[in-house]
Amino acid sequence: MPIQSDERPIDRWVDGLPKTSFFEFVAARILVPFWAWWTPVKPLPGGPHPSFQRGDNVQCMMNLVMPLKDKSPVGRTLAALAIAQNKDAIYAGLNNVGTVHFARFVIVNDNICMFSVYDGDFTNYIRDFIATIGSVFNAVVGLVEDGEKVIPCEQNVEAFIQWVHERDLYQVPDTATDFLRDQEALNGDEAVSPVNDDLTLLPRKLILQLRANANVSLGNGYRAYPGFSAAQVRERLGLGW
Amino acid sequence: MTDFADVQGNILRGYRMPRVRYLILEVADRFAARRWLAASTNGNGYGVPQITPGHWGANKPDTCFNIGLTYEGLRALGTPDASLEMFPNEFIEGMNARALKLGDVGRSAPETWPAPFDEPKRIHLIVSIYATEISQLDDVQQRALGDGTAWRLLGTREGCSFEDDIVHFGYRDNIMQPRFDGVHDPLRHADGQPMAPLGTVLLGHKTNLEGLMWRVPEPKVLGHNGTFNAFRVLRQDVVGFEKYLDQAASYLLTHKQVDEVMPPGDEVRICKVLSITPASRHAALRELVAANLCGRWRDGTPLALSADMPDPDVDQAKFDYDHNSRCPYGAHIRRCNPRGGQIVQRVANNSRRLVRRGVPYGPRLSGTQPGDGSGAEPERGLLGNFIGASLGAQFEAMSCDWLNLGLQDPRITGSNDPITGTNDPDTSWFDLPLKSGDTIRLRSLPEFVSTRGGAYTFLPSLSAIRYLGSL
Amino acid sequence: MVDESVAKQLVQVIIDNLPEPVPGRRPVHTIGMGVKGKFVASDVARTYCIAEHFNGQPVEVSMRFSNGMGGLKQHDGWSDVRGMAVRFHLSDGTASDLIATTLGEFFVRNVEDFFEFSKVAKLQPYQRRHWLLKILDYLQLKVPPRNPNPNETESIDAGVLGYADRHRFSQLGIFQVGQIGAPESYARASYHAVHTFWVTAPDGVRRPVRFSWQPVAGVRNIDAEDVSRDKYLFNELEDRLKRWPARFMLMMTIGEEGDALDDPTKPWPGTRLRVAMGTLTLIEVAKNQDEDGERISFNPNRLAPGIEPSDDPILKARLGAYEVSREMRGGCPFKWRQDNAHTK
């Protein structure tokens, strides 16, 4: 790249500084903890952003990450078995709740995760599941950290729903500015204009938020055929619902 | 055996009194308020009015008196934090915070609600007084407020039934309520539906969802046999509704399939049953549209039993939705209660039932002609109570997934309830079914019902009221 | 219709902010090229819109690709918004225009906002940030302002940032501009028409929609560090089209009740219904660049029957502003519809 007329070696060096491992070390060990203490941010809630509009209430994403109690291959095997042995129950439940497009259980490191795409309100979806596959939930959640306080889920419906909600990942909005609005909303700041923001702080705000919400879903997700419920897709494809 | 005398009245069985007044109160002094609660259950005939129980023995009282507490109210009384935490989230947040879920947007948004509903944190107790005469309402109100030490009056709302159970929009209401296991209600007719377990409407009992029990706030005396209520002030645009019926009827008259919608000649019988003179095709089509939007003809005949015309001989309560019923999938009563009909969430049939206690407010519109625009129309609507053991599983679930989104049937998904939905004329639609299986799509439905206030309240049992009085 | 004097003011305000005057040329999107092509609607397009170019028959298309900046100095490689103006030629000699840019949202809601923005976003001297200050930025976990481009001595960046800091509705548009970069090719960028239009279906149903062009070859930008390439886009497209045609898909998103129809600063979420309306094929660079690349004049309000503008105030303002600018630079006028719809 051609050197520009006013660029001195020190400028070049400083421009390249953030990519050095020295800076990464300083940032991770000193800068981030300092700013997290000086300008704390609260964790943002998980799940899809509440919306009244119908397109936003179908094909909603759930990204559930649950750390296992037993963080070893044995623990992961137990989790895998809990799902495999209950496959019939899971499928019957999913078919009868009727609002799930896709659902899968994934083990990543020492976490058992459930990623699904569903229609309608989150609490109704979980509640209908408790009614149909509560036993599967009990089996799986029993293996998860802090799970025993909410099982059996049939006897602790409201607490279970809250527990799942707390483990549903925050969905970072598709645009950086909507992310700023999320942070502001959590602090009760709904102003539009005139305000006194500092957009150059965006990187720091994002870094601190990703420290408070270590696992996040990036963006709203891509949909090939947005706006349709699972039952609508089945109906139009002639599959019966 | 459940002691129904411990449950507040108007939950398991209705009162059938024509007038109601709601007092919206704030705790003025915590200790005086507690004494008031204790006094309301002590059996004295003077002073604080007595809470009407669910079972009054031989003599029906002249006036009925009941209370509901909001979360803020329970807190203001000094209910211990450990108990408060056990109440469900939606109740703790309060109705104002649940606007997006309930569809309270635009003109129904909590930001637009008039006093006292614009200060939800101050609403602590909602008292309901039922009576036959206004003087009785005034009397009980005076006794309830007493010397003003316990409660501060933030506002009142008053309603009065019309004769024959007719409500605004001209429908006959109060036909259906869930029938409960173990409760004998002589006013309720068999509806062909499974009896609702008591847990549908009382905490601490088996619910409709197998194996599930809602959390009963502790200590047990506080939560057991209590229930939750969504109190809603719903304004109805009666003039707008009648105008829309005109518009839709005129549209249908020019539609190429109008004879299939209404065979020529049917209008005579329809107008006769509904006492409409002079009989005309336009007037009959208006009634047909009104019937399809609701799911019942305005006289109460369910469309599922008689889709072509109203029939005074049919049993208005006993029917179900099967592949032969010509009740539109999106009709209001079918959305609220799909009975045994096919729905997407198959496990949820009959699980979101509600006890509805509503009384209209505002003067009845004279005739069915829209206002002449000479003056502002008085506010009319419904003071509604939607009672169920779990707000989230019943009232909210029904409002969000079924009324607003139409998720229960792919043929209506993406459309809002035609009568109560937040409809935008640019995008709203409603499908009218024809005998052949075709549909005619009606469009441009405006919003007929908007929310003008409300609160989530807990309706404690009489033992719970005594407990709160003794805190 | 926006007052004619307001339209003149709008154009003047843009002209006043140029580094040097550009007589006879557009005050923004000055540098551009004309291209000829063809559009074929998809099978379903006609079920959503009765406009002639959506009926399925191939339609001749005249386009102009451009760099957003105003001024005669060409800097293809600088981070800049690109424009794609498309004219669908209809059988009766009229046309329907669709003007799109790589910026998906606008940064002001209406004309008043725009005037205030112009007052604030003036050209100011711009120089490299001192290295000590950059280190201070890093310590605060901030990204320092970008280095100036070669020979760039003035910029509106500081003023624009100041405006964004005061008005949240503008932040998305301004933030996107900052990140936009330079495309490898005019045919490898996504272009968005930003404003809402109402399309009428054969059964009379009207829907609010927004249009976007998606490049079939995919989006690709040049390396953000490389700001030295000043003139490559014209030749790139000419070479590309000699080898094989370039294509774009026209995607139409349908808005819902509750969406911001008349606010160009608010994007619509990816959960809205998305219809594939057809394919545009670029065939060749126009032979007469003076007529088809320079003097050609588009207007976002020139629409076929079946498409109507929404009440978006910026869309309305563009009606007058584009006509004023065309007159000032001697652009070619083009026929409006017989019924002069949307010109009032």
mmCIF file of C-alpha atoms in Angstrom, chain C residues 28-235:
data_model
loop_
_atom_site.group_PDB
_atom_site.id
_atom_site.type_symbol
_atom_site.label_atom_id
_atom_site.label_comp_id
_atom_site.label_asym_id
_atom_site.label_seq_id
_atom_site.Cartn_x
_atom_site.Cartn_y
_atom_site.Cartn_z
ATOM 1 C CA VAL C 28 -24.373 14.580 -6.063
ATOM 2 C CA HIS C 29 -23.779 11.288 -7.831
ATOM 3 C CA THR C 30 -21.836 13.405 -10.317
ATOM 4 C CA ILE C 31 -19.656 10.570 -11.631
ATOM 5 C CA GLY C 32 -21.608 7.759 -13.255
ATOM 6 C CA MET C 33 -22.106 5.537 -16.252
ATOM 7 C CA GLY C 34 -25.060 4.529 -18.383
ATOM 8 C CA VAL C 35 -25.839 0.854 -18.981
ATOM 9 C CA LYS C 36 -28.495 -0.916 -21.054
ATOM 10 C CA GLY C 37 -30.287 -4.056 -20.005
ATOM 11 C CA LYS C 38 -33.481 -6.079 -19.822
ATOM 12 C CA PHE C 39 -35.869 -6.969 -17.026
ATOM 13 C CA VAL C 40 -38.068 -10.069 -16.917
ATOM 14 C CA ALA C 41 -40.597 -10.354 -14.103
ATOM 15 C CA SER C 42 -41.054 -13.592 -12.161
ATOM 16 C CA ASP C 43 -44.232 -15.709 -12.403
ATOM 17 C CA VAL C 44 -45.690 -14.242 -9.292
ATOM 18 C CA ALA C 45 -44.849 -10.566 -9.808
ATOM 19 C CA ARG C 46 -48.079 -9.919 -11.688
ATOM 20 C CA THR C 47 -50.154 -11.281 -8.789
ATOM 21 C CA TYR C 48 -48.820 -8.495 -6.578
ATOM 22 C CA CYS C 49 -48.646 -5.577 -8.995
ATOM 23 C CA ILE C 50 -50.458 -4.643 -12.186
ATOM 24 C CA ALA C 51 -47.661 -2.379 -13.433
ATOM 25 C CA GLU C 52 -46.761 -3.274 -16.997
ATOM 26 C CA HIS C 53 -43.149 -4.181 -16.330
ATOM 27 C CA PHE C 54 -44.284 -6.878 -13.878
ATOM 28 C CA ASN C 55 -46.531 -8.718 -16.317
ATOM 29 C CA GLY C 56 -43.821 -11.163 -17.377
ATOM 30 C CA GLN C 57 -42.933 -9.751 -20.798
ATOM 31 C CA PRO C 58 -39.267 -8.681 -21.154
ATOM 32 C CA VAL C 59 -38.863 -4.937 -20.759
ATOM 33 C CA GLU C 60 -36.011 -2.716 -21.999
ATOM 34 C CA VAL C 61 -34.154 -0.988 -19.210
ATOM 35 C CA SER C 62 -31.856 2.058 -19.075
ATOM 36 C CA MET C 63 -29.684 2.358 -15.992
ATOM 37 C CA ARG C 64 -27.148 4.656 -14.484
ATOM 38 C CA PHE C 65 -24.633 3.501 -11.894
ATOM 39 C CA SER C 66 -22.917 6.239 -9.947
ATOM 40 C CA ASN C 67 -20.676 7.228 -7.053
ATOM 41 C CA GLY C 68 -22.541 9.144 -4.372
ATOM 42 C CA MET C 69 -20.077 11.967 -3.795
ATOM 43 C CA GLY C 70 -20.549 15.277 -5.517
ATOM 44 C CA GLY C 71 -17.682 16.911 -7.413
ATOM 45 C CA LEU C 72 -15.648 16.294 -10.513
ATOM 46 C CA LYS C 73 -12.762 14.459 -8.845
ATOM 47 C CA GLN C 74 -13.307 10.722 -9.291
ATOM 48 C CA HIS C 75 -12.345 8.453 -6.397
ATOM 49 C CA ASP C 76 -13.902 5.080 -7.074
ATOM 50 C CA GLY C 77 -11.828 3.484 -4.304
ATOM 51 C CA TRP C 78 -12.925 5.792 -1.478
ATOM 52 C CA SER C 79 -15.633 4.582 0.882
ATOM 53 C CA ASP C 80 -18.779 5.960 -0.712
ATOM 54 C CA VAL C 81 -22.430 5.203 -1.374
ATOM 55 C CA ARG C 82 -23.154 3.921 -4.930
ATOM 56 C CA GLY C 83 -26.338 4.560 -6.884
ATOM 57 C CA MET C 84 -28.298 2.421 -9.307
ATOM 58 C CA ALA C 85 -31.083 4.257 -11.127
ATOM 59 C CA VAL C 86 -33.233 2.047 -13.318
ATOM 60 C CA ARG C 87 -35.781 3.098 -15.937
ATOM 61 C CA PHE C 88 -38.236 0.430 -17.110
ATOM 62 C CA HIS C 89 -39.411 1.431 -20.619
ATOM 63 C CA LEU C 90 -43.119 0.788 -21.069
ATOM 64 C CA SER C 91 -44.917 0.061 -24.307
ATOM 65 C CA ASP C 92 -46.601 3.470 -24.597
ATOM 66 C CA GLY C 93 -43.370 5.429 -24.438
ATOM 67 C CA THR C 94 -43.660 6.283 -20.778
ATOM 68 C CA ALA C 95 -41.505 4.688 -18.122
ATOM 69 C CA SER C 96 -41.296 3.675 -14.491
ATOM 70 C CA ASP C 97 -38.185 4.694 -12.560
ATOM 71 C CA LEU C 98 -36.678 2.945 -9.556
ATOM 72 C CA ILE C 99 -33.790 4.741 -7.877
ATOM 73 C CA ALA C 100 -31.706 2.769 -5.408
ATOM 74 C CA THR C 101 -28.466 3.208 -3.487
ATOM 75 C CA THR C 102 -26.203 0.937 -1.521
ATOM 76 C CA LEU C 103 -27.347 2.736 1.642
ATOM 77 C CA GLY C 104 -30.392 0.908 2.955
ATOM 78 C CA GLU C 105 -31.688 3.690 5.177
ATOM 79 C CA PHE C 106 -31.692 7.423 4.854
ATOM 80 C CA PHE C 107 -30.357 9.556 7.672
ATOM 81 C CA VAL C 108 -33.067 12.190 7.907
ATOM 82 C CA ARG C 109 -36.823 11.810 8.183
ATOM 83 C CA ASN C 110 -38.018 14.886 6.336
ATOM 84 C CA VAL C 111 -37.011 18.117 4.638
ATOM 85 C CA GLU C 112 -36.608 20.116 7.853
ATOM 86 C CA ASP C 113 -34.211 17.485 9.215
ATOM 87 C CA PHE C 114 -32.317 17.650 5.919
ATOM 88 C CA PHE C 115 -31.844 21.385 6.079
ATOM 89 C CA GLU C 116 -30.597 21.141 9.635
ATOM 90 C CA PHE C 117 -28.287 18.340 8.638
ATOM 91 C CA SER C 118 -26.837 20.405 5.808
ATOM 92 C CA LYS C 119 -26.110 23.269 8.148
ATOM 93 C CA VAL C 120 -24.181 20.975 10.435
ATOM 94 C CA ALA C 121 -22.521 18.636 7.961
ATOM 95 C CA LYS C 122 -20.331 21.184 6.230
ATOM 96 C CA LEU C 123 -16.957 20.579 4.654
ATOM 97 C CA GLN C 124 -14.305 21.164 7.269
ATOM 98 C CA PRO C 125 -10.525 20.708 7.149
ATOM 99 C CA TYR C 126 -9.709 17.065 7.775
ATOM 100 C CA GLN C 127 -6.380 15.683 8.818
ATOM 101 C CA ARG C 128 -4.887 12.545 10.239
ATOM 102 C CA ARG C 129 -5.548 12.123 13.968
ATOM 103 C CA HIS C 130 -2.400 12.558 16.051
ATOM 104 C CA TRP C 131 -0.907 9.218 17.097
ATOM 105 C CA LEU C 132 -1.013 10.072 20.802
ATOM 106 C CA LEU C 133 -4.724 10.767 20.548
ATOM 107 C CA LYS C 134 -5.192 7.473 18.736
ATOM 108 C CA ILE C 135 -3.536 5.640 21.613
ATOM 109 C CA LEU C 136 -5.843 7.453 23.986
ATOM 110 C CA ASP C 137 -8.787 6.253 21.882
ATOM 111 C CA TYR C 138 -7.567 2.657 22.092
ATOM 112 C CA LEU C 139 -7.218 2.941 25.855
ATOM 113 C CA GLN C 140 -10.847 3.990 25.993
ATOM 114 C CA LEU C 141 -11.788 1.078 23.731
ATOM 115 C CA LYS C 142 -12.827 3.509 20.999
ATOM 116 C CA VAL C 143 -12.062 3.331 17.306
ATOM 117 C CA PRO C 144 -10.273 6.505 16.193
ATOM 118 C CA PRO C 145 -11.612 8.435 13.186
ATOM 119 C CA ARG C 146 -10.423 7.053 9.856
ATOM 120 C CA ASN C 147 -7.244 8.272 8.198
ATOM 121 C CA PRO C 148 -7.798 10.802 5.410
ATOM 122 C CA ASN C 149 -7.798 9.452 1.876
ATOM 123 C CA PRO C 150 -4.840 10.403 -0.363
ATOM 124 C CA ASN C 151 -4.980 14.172 -0.974
ATOM 125 C CA GLU C 152 -8.178 14.499 0.986
ATOM 126 C CA THR C 153 -7.988 17.791 2.868
ATOM 127 C CA GLU C 154 -11.640 18.435 3.618
ATOM 128 C CA SER C 155 -14.433 16.212 4.834
ATOM 129 C CA ILE C 156 -17.952 16.408 6.237
ATOM 130 C CA ASP C 157 -17.281 13.499 8.616
ATOM 131 C CA ALA C 158 -16.956 15.555 11.788
ATOM 132 C CA GLY C 159 -20.152 17.501 11.154
ATOM 133 C CA VAL C 160 -22.044 14.347 10.243
ATOM 134 C CA LEU C 161 -20.925 12.598 13.418
ATOM 135 C CA GLY C 162 -22.003 15.617 15.432
ATOM 136 C CA TYR C 163 -25.447 15.427 13.859
ATOM 137 C CA ALA C 164 -25.686 11.690 14.579
ATOM 138 C CA ASP C 165 -24.708 12.221 18.188
ATOM 139 C CA ARG C 166 -27.679 14.536 18.587
ATOM 140 C CA HIS C 167 -30.346 12.685 16.641
ATOM 141 C CA ARG C 168 -30.929 8.977 17.188
ATOM 142 C CA PHE C 169 -33.079 8.561 14.070
ATOM 143 C CA SER C 170 -30.050 9.451 11.946
ATOM 144 C CA GLN C 171 -27.600 7.112 13.611
ATOM 145 C CA LEU C 172 -28.301 4.032 11.545
ATOM 146 C CA GLY C 173 -27.983 5.750 8.166
ATOM 147 C CA ILE C 174 -24.835 7.591 9.200
ATOM 148 C CA PHE C 175 -23.301 4.498 10.762
ATOM 149 C CA GLN C 176 -23.957 2.482 7.592
ATOM 150 C CA VAL C 177 -22.332 5.181 5.468
ATOM 151 C CA GLY C 178 -19.232 4.990 7.601
ATOM 152 C CA GLN C 179 -18.943 1.266 6.957
ATOM 153 C CA ILE C 180 -19.942 1.194 3.345
ATOM 154 C CA GLY C 181 -16.600 0.810 1.587
ATOM 155 C CA ALA C 182 -16.076 0.532 -2.160
ATOM 156 C CA PRO C 183 -17.430 -2.324 -4.271
ATOM 157 C CA GLU C 184 -15.317 -4.479 -6.589
ATOM 158 C CA SER C 185 -17.818 -3.771 -9.279
ATOM 159 C CA TYR C 186 -21.054 -1.874 -9.728
ATOM 160 C CA ALA C 187 -22.523 -5.308 -10.363
ATOM 161 C CA ARG C 188 -21.390 -6.631 -6.990
ATOM 162 C CA ALA C 189 -23.304 -4.444 -4.578
ATOM 163 C CA SER C 190 -26.851 -4.509 -3.162
ATOM 164 C CA TYR C 191 -28.953 -1.470 -3.922
ATOM 165 C CA HIS C 192 -32.010 -0.397 -1.931
ATOM 166 C CA ALA C 193 -34.763 1.951 -2.978
ATOM 167 C CA VAL C 194 -35.311 2.915 0.690
ATOM 168 C CA HIS C 195 -38.741 4.529 0.302
ATOM 169 C CA THR C 196 -42.040 2.726 0.651
ATOM 170 C CA PHE C 197 -44.296 2.421 -2.388
ATOM 171 C CA TRP C 198 -47.825 1.093 -2.649
ATOM 172 C CA VAL C 199 -48.409 -1.573 -5.260
ATOM 173 C CA THR C 200 -51.857 -2.548 -6.458
ATOM 174 C CA ALA C 201 -52.638 -6.166 -7.231
ATOM 175 C CA PRO C 202 -55.097 -7.310 -9.925
ATOM 176 C CA ASP C 203 -57.799 -7.874 -7.271
ATOM 177 C CA GLY C 204 -57.446 -4.295 -6.108
ATOM 178 C CA VAL C 205 -55.548 -5.070 -2.924
ATOM 179 C CA ARG C 206 -52.869 -2.474 -2.164
ATOM 180 C CA ARG C 207 -49.722 -3.362 -0.283
ATOM 181 C CA PRO C 208 -46.927 -1.167 1.089
ATOM 182 C CA VAL C 209 -43.586 -2.442 -0.202
ATOM 183 C CA ARG C 210 -39.887 -1.663 -0.410
ATOM 184 C CA PHE C 211 -37.660 -2.722 -3.268
ATOM 185 C CA SER C 212 -34.052 -3.956 -3.264
ATOM 186 C CA TRP C 213 -31.709 -5.202 -5.973
ATOM 187 C CA GLN C 214 -29.614 -8.224 -4.967
ATOM 188 C CA PRO C 215 -26.577 -8.969 -7.179
ATOM 189 C CA VAL C 216 -26.568 -12.539 -8.426
ATOM 190 C CA ALA C 217 -22.767 -12.553 -8.370
ATOM 191 C CA GLY C 218 -22.837 -11.578 -4.706
ATOM 192 C CA VAL C 219 -21.671 -8.531 -2.804
ATOM 193 C CA ARG C 220 -17.957 -7.903 -2.718
ATOM 194 C CA ASN C 221 -16.020 -4.872 -1.585
ATOM 195 C CA ILE C 222 -12.405 -4.040 -2.238
ATOM 196 C CA ASP C 223 -9.987 -4.138 0.651
ATOM 197 C CA ALA C 224 -10.912 -1.321 3.030
ATOM 198 C CA GLU C 225 -7.281 -0.257 3.375
ATOM 199 C CA ASP C 226 -6.866 0.238 -0.349
ATOM 200 C CA VAL C 227 -8.012 3.764 -1.140
ATOM 201 C CA SER C 228 -5.694 4.433 -3.997
ATOM 202 C CA ARG C 229 -7.758 3.203 -6.933
ATOM 203 C CA ASP C 230 -9.448 6.232 -8.405
ATOM 204 C CA LYS C 231 -10.887 5.066 -11.689
ATOM 205 C CA TYR C 232 -11.671 1.390 -12.092
ATOM 206 C CA LEU C 233 -15.397 0.844 -11.913
ATOM 207 C CA PHE C 234 -16.256 1.967 -15.461
ATOM 208 C CA ASN C 235 -13.663 -0.289 -17.080
#
